[in-house]
Amino acid sequence: MTPSPISTASAPQQRPRSLDQCRKGETLRITELLSQPAFGAQDEQVTLRLKELGFLPGVSMTVLGYGFLGRDPLAVKIAGTKFALRRSEASKVAVATEDQP
Amino acid sequence: MSVQALRFALVGNPNCGKTSIFNRLTGARAKVANYPGVTVERRTGPVSGTASPAQLIDLPGTYSLHVSSLDEKVARDIILGQMAGEAPPDVLIAVVDATNLRLGLRLVLELKKLGRPMILALNQADAATHRGIKIDTDGLAAAIGVPVVETVAIKRHGLNALCDAMDQITAQQQNTQANVISDADASRQESVESLYQHIEQLTAAYVTAPPDTITWQDKLDRFVMHPVAGLITLFVVLLLIFQAVFAWAAPIMDLIDGSFGALSEWVAATLPDGILKDFLADGLIAGVGGVLVFLPQIIILFFFILLLEDSGYLTRAAFLLDRPMRGVGLSGRSFIPLLSSFACAIPGIMATRTVPDPRERIIAIMVAPLMTCSARLPVYTLIIAAFIPSQKVWGIFNLQGLTLFVLYMAGIVSAALMAWLMRLRRTREEFPLLLELPAYRWPSAYHLLLGLRERTWVFLRRVGTIILALSIVLWALSSFPGPPAGAVGPAIEYSLAGQLGRFMQPIFEPMGFTWQMCIALIPAMAAREVAVSALATVYAVGGDTFEQALGQTLGQSWGLPTALAYLAWFVYAPQCLATIAVVRRETNSRSATAFFTIYLFALAYFFAVATYQIATAVLS
Ligand SMILES: Nc1nc2c(ncn2[C@@H]2O[C@H](COP(=O)(O)OP(=O)(O)OP(=O)(O)O)[C@@H](O)[C@H]2O)c(=O)[nH]1
Ligand SMILES: [Mg+2]
């Protein structure tokens, strides 16, 4: 069940940090969109929708907060717009901390 | 030769203000609120402000032509002309929320590829200005190649400019005859990445925006979306609404009740004895007045619902409740449809079109009627007032208000249970939440008043048509045939209604219903509120304050277990016929509709019997 990167990233040993592992208040830059088997056949559509909503590599966003059970869902602000995402969607978004490239 | 009116379609992201523009241009009063997914059906109207005739089509919002839910599909099918029996619109009016330009422009660039004539409306220009966003509309128009107008739909600004742009396009169209590119070309898509690159270039060149700072909105969100503080807030807000519905409405209700009582007395005193007097006093005034009394409650309930809808708070509540709702097979996406069902199950069921997961959508449709609709409020209120003492609990809450809250909760808890049971047939596949949280807005007084006027009007129309008609029919059924000469006992026992009630009564025996109660169940299938006037008619009450008199009569003739069982019946009660018709249309399945009807009947029967038996055992 380990999600693997869609793009041909140069063979990562481990899965890059994804949005669902980030803390409240962090500002992050998206590095790539990963696949997530939980969505089954829908996965590509979810990736497309995420991209259409502006979750694209290079864009930065801030984690606003979490829901109350299992820190799910989470809210982010991206390009001035706020979205609520579940952990499964968030795990598709690989991120890097803003200050390090 | 008459000119064929061009058809303009409003297209744009959810919540950008399409319906607000539609209402302004056509004079319609379609529903506007501050959350994505308000409009789920297309709506058409003639435009009044243009020189040439024009038809305007309002569509559900969509983020993309790659749709992910039924409401988005409605929009796409119309835009691409794939709706059976309907030509595609001649011109697209792309509406973009100027405070959310990137997301909106992405759809605009996607639409541009369709090759249809297009106008770009940058709506919510007031909010953009307020945030310090400046847009060079001429530059943008030249770069994209379509006319651009700034609009403020809530204040009517820029709508003349929009009409002018529409007229210009109409003139061009008539000269050049539409050469619309086929949809096959539309599928030749550009990658999302390159579209966004294009957007970055556009915004860099034509838009200046101050850097993102932390605003009061963000601070409010920190509190409202806090896992603990947020949930407490939500609970308190809901509790307050129930308190208000019960407590604030009371004085005005007494006033209305008193006036109808006086009217009925006056009729009784003025008219000679006979059928006309019976009809006016028992049929008409009791039937209509009995329901009209509840207008204040309905207005207060809708006041709060409209306030919540227009503030932007509802999506935050959906965010908080997503996880708990997922535990029973629903999700935050179903929250707003289910909340709308508290007003009426019909718009609630329609709103499930915004739920992307088809199975979740069916479950939401099935449980929506368990949310107490406003038509049940009169029944609850009447019985609570008759059987529950009005005392203070813990110093602040009224026991009657609290009972009402418990009834609402019973519906919610049952809905959760039923959803959980139905979920057992679910596949494992997940669907994303991906919910946009719109900016908070001060609820506009204009929308609030308009909405209340609309709801009042709907209620009055119901009272004036269906409820009036049912009251008259019921009065006739319970007056004819008259009792035989020398009969003892009330006349109604010999009437058609009386016979029918006795015929039904054995079925409802286990829950302690009297035959009068059985009669009232029948017209309640058409409109819940009529249960109240029906009870008034069959118990033949009149007098000065009619509502109180009815309460007293019921208090004397029913035991508490019977009253509680009647309430239980109405919590689950088989839905009104209009709801069943909407379920049939929205599920497009006979078996689903049959299941819906039967399972609700079964639940109502089971819980009414259980309530009656348990209450009888406990009280004796
Ligand atoms: N400040 C401001 N608010 C606006 C303007 N136009 C619309 N609104 C508000 O934006 C919200 C959404 O408006 P709607 O007209 O329902 O939007 P819609 O695009 O039809 O939304 P959906 O039907 O959900 O797709 C409402 O709260 C409106 O009051 C505007 O020009 N300025
Ligand atoms: Mg709308």
XYZ file of N, CA and C in Angstrom, chain B residues 165-374:
630
model
N -21.899 44.693 -23.382
C -21.039 43.676 -23.997
C -21.894 42.592 -24.646
N -22.991 42.249 -23.999
C -23.873 41.229 -24.568
C -24.476 41.723 -25.878
N -24.878 43.013 -25.899
C -25.445 43.566 -27.130
C -24.437 43.563 -28.267
N -23.192 43.931 -27.923
C -22.163 43.957 -28.967
C -21.957 42.586 -29.575
N -21.887 41.583 -28.696
C -21.692 40.216 -29.189
C -22.868 39.804 -30.058
N -24.078 40.205 -29.647
C -25.261 39.858 -30.437
C -25.136 40.445 -31.838
N -24.704 41.713 -31.916
C -24.552 42.354 -33.218
C -23.546 41.590 -34.073
N -22.401 41.246 -33.480
C -21.382 40.506 -34.240
C -21.923 39.171 -34.722
N -22.637 38.500 -33.819
C -23.154 37.178 -34.160
C -24.050 37.236 -35.380
N -24.882 38.317 -35.426
C -25.820 38.354 -36.525
C -25.123 38.627 -37.848
N -23.962 39.301 -37.778
C -23.230 39.529 -39.016
C -22.488 38.282 -39.468
N -21.894 37.588 -38.541
C -20.966 36.538 -38.959
C -21.539 35.134 -38.881
N -22.717 34.977 -38.330
C -23.269 33.635 -38.151
C -22.312 32.733 -37.367
N -22.790 32.233 -36.299
C -21.939 31.487 -35.374
C -21.139 30.388 -36.065
N -19.837 30.416 -35.896
C -19.054 29.274 -36.366
C -18.455 28.612 -35.129
N -19.222 27.696 -34.591
C -18.818 27.082 -33.335
C -17.941 25.869 -33.609
N -16.840 25.831 -32.927
C -15.922 24.701 -33.087
C -16.551 23.464 -32.458
N -16.360 22.343 -33.056
C -16.992 21.121 -32.539
C -16.337 20.706 -31.229
N -17.052 19.862 -30.491
C -16.553 19.461 -29.183
C -15.338 18.559 -29.277
N -15.142 17.937 -30.446
C -13.974 17.082 -30.611
C -12.711 17.902 -30.379
N -12.747 19.154 -30.859
C -11.571 20.005 -30.676
C -11.356 20.359 -29.215
N -12.475 20.390 -28.489
C -12.366 20.761 -27.081
C -11.563 19.727 -26.305
N -11.597 18.492 -26.786
C -10.899 17.463 -26.033
C -9.390 17.515 -26.280
N -8.979 18.315 -27.247
C -7.546 18.495 -27.475
C -7.034 19.430 -26.374
N -6.759 18.855 -25.204
C -6.513 19.722 -24.055
C -5.046 20.088 -23.892
N -4.899 21.177 -23.214
C -3.568 21.618 -22.846
C -3.322 21.096 -21.429
N -2.080 20.863 -21.052
C -1.842 20.348 -19.704
C -2.136 21.443 -18.672
N -2.513 20.985 -17.485
C -2.845 21.938 -16.430
C -1.648 22.840 -16.143
N -0.456 22.231 -16.171
C 0.749 23.001 -15.852
C 0.913 24.184 -16.800
N 0.730 23.937 -18.100
C 0.979 25.034 -19.028
C -0.136 26.083 -18.932
N -1.350 25.636 -18.617
C -2.417 26.620 -18.402
C -2.050 27.548 -17.250
N -1.570 26.943 -16.162
C -1.226 27.773 -15.004
C -0.032 28.676 -15.294
N 0.868 28.210 -16.169
C 1.977 29.084 -16.552
C 1.455 30.323 -17.265
N 0.516 30.066 -18.167
C -0.116 31.162 -18.882
C -0.774 32.132 -17.890
N -1.446 31.553 -16.882
C -2.121 32.385 -15.892
C -1.124 33.225 -15.106
N 0.019 32.613 -14.751
C 1.045 33.376 -14.037
C 1.486 34.574 -14.865
N 1.662 34.352 -16.175
C 2.058 35.471 -17.037
C 0.981 36.559 -17.034
N -0.262 36.128 -17.157
C -1.354 37.106 -17.183
C -1.412 37.904 -15.889
N -1.362 37.192 -14.754
C -1.502 37.913 -13.490
C -0.288 38.805 -13.249
N 0.885 38.341 -13.665
C 2.070 39.180 -13.480
C 1.923 40.467 -14.269
N 1.339 40.384 -15.450
C 1.266 41.557 -16.312
C 0.101 42.480 -15.948
N -1.030 41.943 -15.550
C -2.236 42.776 -15.452
C -2.849 42.883 -14.057
N -2.277 42.181 -13.088
C -2.884 42.217 -11.759
C -1.843 42.620 -10.730
N -2.209 43.570 -9.868
C -1.339 43.838 -8.728
C -2.112 43.512 -7.461
N -1.491 42.715 -6.614
C -2.140 42.342 -5.364
C -1.138 42.512 -4.244
N -1.588 43.018 -3.091
C -0.681 43.143 -1.957
C -0.341 41.750 -1.449
N 0.795 41.601 -0.756
C 1.149 40.279 -0.245
C 0.090 39.796 0.747
N -0.020 38.474 0.816
C -0.994 37.844 1.684
C -0.660 38.126 3.145
N -1.595 38.737 3.877
C -1.350 38.947 5.299
C -2.405 38.200 6.103
N -2.156 38.123 7.399
C -3.136 37.440 8.235
C -4.275 38.389 8.557
N -5.468 38.025 8.191
C -6.617 38.903 8.353
C -7.502 38.401 9.485
N -8.585 39.167 9.769
C -9.538 38.725 10.782
C -10.166 37.408 10.365
N -10.256 37.192 9.057
C -10.823 35.944 8.558
C -10.004 34.753 9.031
N -8.673 34.898 8.935
C -7.807 33.790 9.344
C -7.899 33.553 10.841
N -7.994 34.679 11.597
C -8.095 34.522 13.053
C -9.404 33.838 13.421
N -10.463 34.235 12.745
C -11.763 33.623 12.999
C -11.703 32.127 12.680
N -11.063 31.804 11.558
C -10.957 30.400 11.165
C -10.196 29.585 12.192
N -9.163 30.210 12.778
C -8.373 29.479 13.766
C -9.260 29.022 14.914
N -10.223 29.870 15.257
C -11.126 29.528 16.344
C -12.236 28.579 15.875
N -12.893 28.962 14.795
C -14.065 28.214 14.330
C -13.689 26.807 13.880
N -12.487 26.649 13.312
C -12.084 25.334 12.820
C -11.215 24.589 13.822
N -11.124 25.133 15.018
C -10.368 24.435 16.047
C -11.109 23.151 16.421
N -10.378 22.026 16.557
C -11.060 20.757 16.783
C -11.988 20.761 18.003
N -11.613 21.457 19.067
C -12.461 21.432 20.258
C -13.370 22.665 20.303
N -12.742 23.853 20.281
C -13.528 25.088 20.359
C -14.539 25.151 19.216
N -14.144 24.677 18.042
C -15.025 24.737 16.875
C -16.264 23.888 17.062
N -16.072 22.676 17.587
C -17.222 21.790 17.769
C -18.155 22.323 18.848
N -17.564 22.873 19.905
C -18.414 23.452 20.956
C -19.222 24.600 20.361
N -18.547 25.450 19.574
C -19.252 26.565 18.938
C -20.425 26.057 18.110
N -20.161 25.032 17.311
C -21.203 24.494 16.444
C -22.407 24.031 17.260
N -22.121 23.323 18.339
C -23.188 22.778 19.163
C -24.005 23.906 19.799
N -23.293 24.916 20.315
C -23.986 26.034 20.956
C -24.851 26.782 19.940
N -24.320 26.980 18.746
C -25.082 27.683 17.707
C -26.387 26.938 17.427
N -26.295 25.626 17.264
C -27.500 24.853 16.945
C -28.499 24.893 18.102
N -27.988 24.762 19.312
C -28.875 24.773 20.481
C -29.605 26.112 20.588
N -28.852 27.193 20.347
C -29.450 28.524 20.408
C -30.586 28.664 19.406
N -30.385 28.098 18.225
C -31.422 28.212 17.202
C -32.705 27.543 17.676
N -32.582 26.353 18.274
C -33.783 25.659 18.725
C -34.469 26.432 19.843
N -33.659 26.978 20.736
C -34.229 27.774 21.812
C -35.021 28.951 21.235
N -34.376 29.618 20.259
C -35.000 30.807 19.679
C -36.305 30.437 18.984
N -36.285 29.355 18.233
C -37.488 28.955 17.504
C -38.626 28.747 18.493
N -38.305 28.184 19.626
C -39.365 27.891 20.564
C -39.752 29.107 21.409
N -38.745 29.815 21.903
C -39.033 30.867 22.883
C -39.439 32.191 22.233
N -38.706 32.621 21.207
C -38.977 33.939 20.649
C -40.309 34.000 19.927
N -40.698 32.863 19.360
C -41.895 32.894 18.526
C -43.162 32.962 19.370
N -43.064 32.505 20.619
C -44.269 32.311 21.425
C -45.201 33.532 21.501
N -44.681 34.747 21.841
C -45.612 35.873 21.987
C -46.392 36.172 20.708
N -45.695 36.156 19.561
C -46.379 36.486 18.309
C -47.381 35.391 17.965
N -47.006 34.142 18.283
C -47.927 33.049 17.991
C -49.207 33.195 18.800
N -49.049 33.575 20.059
C -50.241 33.768 20.890
C -51.144 34.847 20.299
N -50.488 35.889 19.765
C -51.243 36.991 19.177
C -52.069 36.507 17.985
N -51.406 35.776 17.076
C -52.108 35.279 15.891
C -53.225 34.333 16.317
N -52.876 33.474 17.263
C -53.839 32.500 17.753
C -55.077 33.208 18.294
N -54.836 34.250 19.097
C -55.932 35.009 19.687
C -56.809 35.645 18.620
N -56.183 36.192 17.546
C -56.990 36.860 16.525
C -57.873 35.858 15.792
N -57.320 34.682 15.505
C -58.152 33.697 14.820
C -59.275 33.203 15.729
N -58.933 33.077 17.007
C -59.961 32.682 17.960
C -61.095 33.698 17.965
N -60.721 34.985 17.990
C -61.722 36.050 18.012
C -62.562 36.015 16.744
N -61.880 35.802 15.617
C -62.583 35.753 14.338
C -63.616 34.628 14.345
N -63.169 33.477 14.839
C -64.049 32.324 14.844
C -65.240 32.550 15.784
N -64.985 33.206 16.904
C -66.063 33.546 17.835
C -67.067 34.477 17.177
N -66.484 35.468 16.471
C -67.326 36.457 15.825
C -68.237 35.784 14.795
N -67.647 34.867 14.018
C -68.427 34.125 13.030
C -69.521 33.339 13.732
N -69.138 32.686 14.824
C -70.103 31.868 15.548
C -71.259 32.713 16.081
N -70.914 33.941 16.509
C -71.943 34.785 17.113
C -72.810 35.461 16.059
N -72.224 35.753 14.887
C -72.943 36.538 13.893
C -73.811 35.691 12.972
N -73.245 34.589 12.502
C -73.968 33.805 11.501
C -75.033 32.941 12.155
N -76.092 32.696 11.405
C -77.103 31.770 11.920
C -76.545 30.350 11.928
N -77.077 29.526 12.815
C -76.640 28.132 12.858
C -76.865 27.477 11.505
N -75.977 26.574 11.153
C -76.160 25.886 9.878
C -74.841 25.511 9.269
N -74.943 25.036 8.066
C -73.766 24.451 7.454
C -72.706 25.498 7.150
N -73.140 26.716 6.750
C -72.169 27.760 6.418
C -71.339 28.114 7.647
N -72.012 28.243 8.776
C -71.315 28.588 10.000
C -70.329 27.487 10.393
N -70.784 26.243 10.305
C -69.893 25.116 10.611
C -68.665 25.152 9.722
N -68.951 25.378 8.440
C -67.847 25.354 7.481
C -66.835 26.447 7.789
N -67.333 27.684 8.004
C -66.417 28.797 8.249
C -65.656 28.602 9.560
N -66.366 28.258 10.605
C -65.719 28.207 11.918
C -64.846 26.963 12.072
N -65.390 25.781 11.722
C -64.645 24.543 11.972
C -63.723 24.155 10.825
N -64.186 24.412 9.589
C -63.380 23.991 8.443
C -62.336 25.015 8.092
N -62.801 26.236 7.799
C -61.907 27.228 7.219
C -61.008 27.882 8.259
N -61.623 28.495 9.259
C -60.814 29.279 10.200
C -59.952 28.366 11.056
N -60.536 27.248 11.504
C -59.744 26.332 12.321
C -58.620 25.727 11.496
N -58.926 25.339 10.248
C -57.925 24.669 9.416
C -56.788 25.595 9.045
N -57.137 26.754 8.510
C -56.104 27.670 8.026
C -55.410 28.378 9.186
N -56.205 28.859 10.128
C -55.632 29.568 11.269
C -54.703 28.665 12.065
N -55.116 27.410 12.186
C -54.330 26.466 12.967
C -52.914 26.313 12.448
N -52.749 26.465 11.145
C -51.412 26.322 10.573
C -50.698 27.661 10.507
N -51.478 28.709 10.215
C -50.893 30.040 10.079
C -50.194 30.485 11.362
N -50.673 29.981 12.485
C -50.086 30.316 13.778
C -48.582 30.055 13.791
N -48.141 29.111 12.968
C -46.741 28.705 13.053
C -45.819 29.544 12.186
N -46.384 30.537 11.500
C -45.549 31.390 10.654
C -44.355 31.989 11.407
N -44.546 32.550 12.619
C -43.388 33.126 13.312
C -42.256 32.118 13.532
N -42.607 30.906 13.911
C -41.568 29.883 14.111
C -40.806 29.605 12.829
N -41.563 29.492 11.735
C -40.931 29.199 10.454
C -40.000 30.350 10.086
N -40.458 31.588 10.310
C -39.629 32.744 9.952
C -38.346 32.758 10.782
N -38.467 32.486 12.074
C -37.263 32.502 12.915
C -36.299 31.408 12.491
N -36.817 30.217 12.215
C -35.956 29.117 11.772
C -35.215 29.500 10.496
N -35.946 30.054 9.544
C -35.304 30.392 8.274
C -34.367 31.578 8.422
N -34.675 32.491 9.325
C -33.775 33.605 9.577
C -32.394 33.066 9.932
N -32.344 32.089 10.841
C -31.051 31.549 11.251
C -30.405 30.728 10.147
N -31.210 29.952 9.432
C -30.623 29.155 8.352
C -30.010 30.080 7.302
N -30.739 31.145 6.934
C -30.220 32.075 5.930
C -28.951 32.759 6.417
N -28.955 33.112 7.711
C -27.792 33.766 8.302
C -26.563 32.858 8.191
N -26.736 31.591 8.556
C -25.630 30.641 8.473
C -25.192 30.457 7.028
N -26.165 30.364 6.124
C -25.838 30.104 4.722
C -25.051 31.238 4.100
N -25.396 32.469 4.464
C -24.773 33.598 3.796
C -23.449 34.005 4.438
N -23.175 33.484 5.648
C -21.967 33.921 6.337
C -20.720 33.182 5.863
N -20.893 31.988 5.315
C -19.734 31.186 4.946
C -19.386 30.176 6.021
N -20.181 30.138 7.092
C -19.869 29.242 8.212
C -20.135 27.776 7.873
N -21.103 27.527 6.997
C -21.530 26.143 6.762
C -20.413 25.227 6.282
N -19.533 25.748 5.410
C -18.455 24.872 4.936
C -17.492 24.549 6.071
N -17.375 25.469 7.032
C -16.514 25.177 8.195
C -17.133 24.057 9.017
N -18.441 24.097 9.178
C -19.106 23.025 9.905
C -18.923 21.708 9.161
N -19.006 21.760 7.837
C -18.801 20.545 7.039
C -17.393 20.011 7.267
N -16.430 20.924 7.371
C -15.044 20.535 7.638
C -14.940 19.818 8.978
N -15.548 20.397 10.000
C -15.459 19.801 11.334
C -16.149 18.445 11.396
N -17.229 18.294 10.649
C -18.023 17.078 10.786
C -17.645 16.006 9.777
N -16.690 16.300 8.908
C -16.350 15.315 7.878
C -15.971 13.968 8.477
N -15.056 14.012 9.455
C -14.558 12.767 10.025
C -15.656 11.988 10.763
N -16.366 12.627 11.682
C -17.465 11.890 12.334
C -18.481 11.352 11.330
N -18.792 12.108 10.305
C -19.786 11.636 9.345
C -19.251 10.468 8.535
N -17.936 10.454 8.339
C -17.362 9.344 7.588
C -17.508 8.043 8.360
N -17.537 8.151 9.688
C -17.739 6.964 10.508
C -19.031 6.230 10.178
N -20.022 6.950 9.645
C -21.286 6.287 9.314
C -21.504 6.219 7.808
N -20.443 6.423 7.039
C -20.570 6.228 5.597
C -20.963 7.475 4.826
N -21.026 8.604 5.517
C -21.283 9.859 4.803
C -19.981 10.646 4.779
N -20.048 11.940 4.483
C -18.846 12.764 4.567
C -19.266 14.211 4.717
N -18.298 15.079 4.907
C -18.585 16.498 5.034
C -19.354 17.033 3.838
N -19.194 16.381 2.695
C -19.899 16.800 1.495
C -21.412 16.690 1.648
N -21.855 15.750 2.494
C -23.298 15.570 2.684
C -23.847 16.513 3.743
N -22.965 17.238 4.422
C -23.446 18.047 5.540
C -24.466 19.096 5.098
N -24.114 19.875 4.083
C -25.017 20.957 3.687
C -26.342 20.423 3.131
N -26.321 19.385 2.268
C -27.617 18.816 1.860
C -28.459 18.364 3.055
N -27.828 17.749 4.041
C -28.610 17.278 5.182
C -29.105 18.454 6.022
N -28.266 19.477 6.156
C -28.715 20.650 6.914
C -29.896 21.327 6.212
N -29.839 21.407 4.882
C -30.957 22.016 4.147
C -32.238 21.238 4.379
N -32.105 19.952 4.677
C -33.296 19.138 4.883
C -34.046 19.547 6.141
N -33.426 20.299 7.021
C -34.153 20.798 8.180
C -35.201 21.815 7.748
N -34.942 22.505 6.650
C -35.960 23.397 6.115
C -37.013 22.550 5.416
N -36.546 21.734 4.475
C -37.456 20.887 3.713
C -36.598 19.828 3.054
N -37.071 18.594 3.031
C -36.252 17.512 2.488
C -36.047 17.663 0.982
N -36.942 18.371 0.312
C -36.852 18.409 -1.155
C -35.599 19.144 -1.648
N -35.356 20.401 -1.232
C -34.088 21.011 -1.645
C -32.882 20.248 -1.108
N -33.021 19.632 0.063
C -31.923 18.845 0.615
C -31.553 17.699 -0.308
N -32.563 16.992 -0.782
C -32.310 15.858 -1.669
C -31.734 16.339 -2.999
N -32.227 17.479 -3.485
C -31.654 18.039 -4.715
C -30.179 18.375 -4.516
N -29.861 18.916 -3.335
C -28.493 19.370 -3.075
C -27.509 18.211 -2.993
N -27.995 16.976 -2.841
C -27.049 15.852 -2.804
C -26.344 15.682 -4.139
N -26.791 16.392 -5.164
C -26.076 16.325 -6.442
C -24.630 16.778 -6.313
N -24.337 17.548 -5.270
C -22.977 18.039 -5.106
C -22.075 16.985 -4.482
N -22.630 15.847 -4.057
C -21.817 14.801 -3.421
C -21.173 13.953 -4.510
N -19.839 13.909 -4.568
C -19.195 13.203 -5.676
C -19.376 11.678 -5.636
N -19.422 11.085 -4.445
C -19.493 9.632 -4.336
C -20.944 9.177 -4.534
N -21.242 8.428 -5.606
C -22.635 8.071 -5.885
C -23.297 7.262 -4.771
N -22.534 6.388 -4.105
C -23.148 5.603 -3.034
C -23.469 6.475 -1.836
N -22.528 7.352 -1.513
C -22.789 8.268 -0.411
C -24.018 9.111 -0.731
N -24.137 9.492 -1.986
C -25.274 10.325 -2.377
C -26.589 9.601 -2.126
N -26.664 8.328 -2.491
C -27.897 7.564 -2.268
C -28.193 7.482 -0.771
N -27.162 7.216 0.025
C -27.388 7.134 1.467
C -27.911 8.469 1.989
N -27.306 9.555 1.522
C -27.746 10.873 1.983
C -29.209 11.108 1.601
N -29.597 10.692 0.408
C -30.999 10.844 -0.007
C -31.905 10.048 0.919
N -31.473 8.833 1.246
C -32.313 7.954 2.069
C -32.527 8.511 3.481
N -31.513 9.162 4.023
C -31.663 9.622 5.406
C -32.094 11.086 5.506
N -32.094 11.799 4.394
C -32.436 13.233 4.450
C -33.779 13.489 5.144
N -34.823 12.674 4.895
C -36.115 12.977 5.534
C -36.112 12.752 7.039
N -35.075 12.125 7.572
C -35.026 11.952 9.026
C -34.632 13.258 9.710
N -34.085 14.192 8.920
C -33.848 15.527 9.458
C -35.221 16.197 9.553
N -35.523 16.736 10.715
C -36.872 17.270 10.931
C -37.149 18.483 10.050
N -38.021 18.331 9.071
C -38.308 19.456 8.183
C -39.236 20.447 8.880
N -39.270 21.669 8.355
C -40.010 22.717 9.054
C -41.510 22.423 9.095
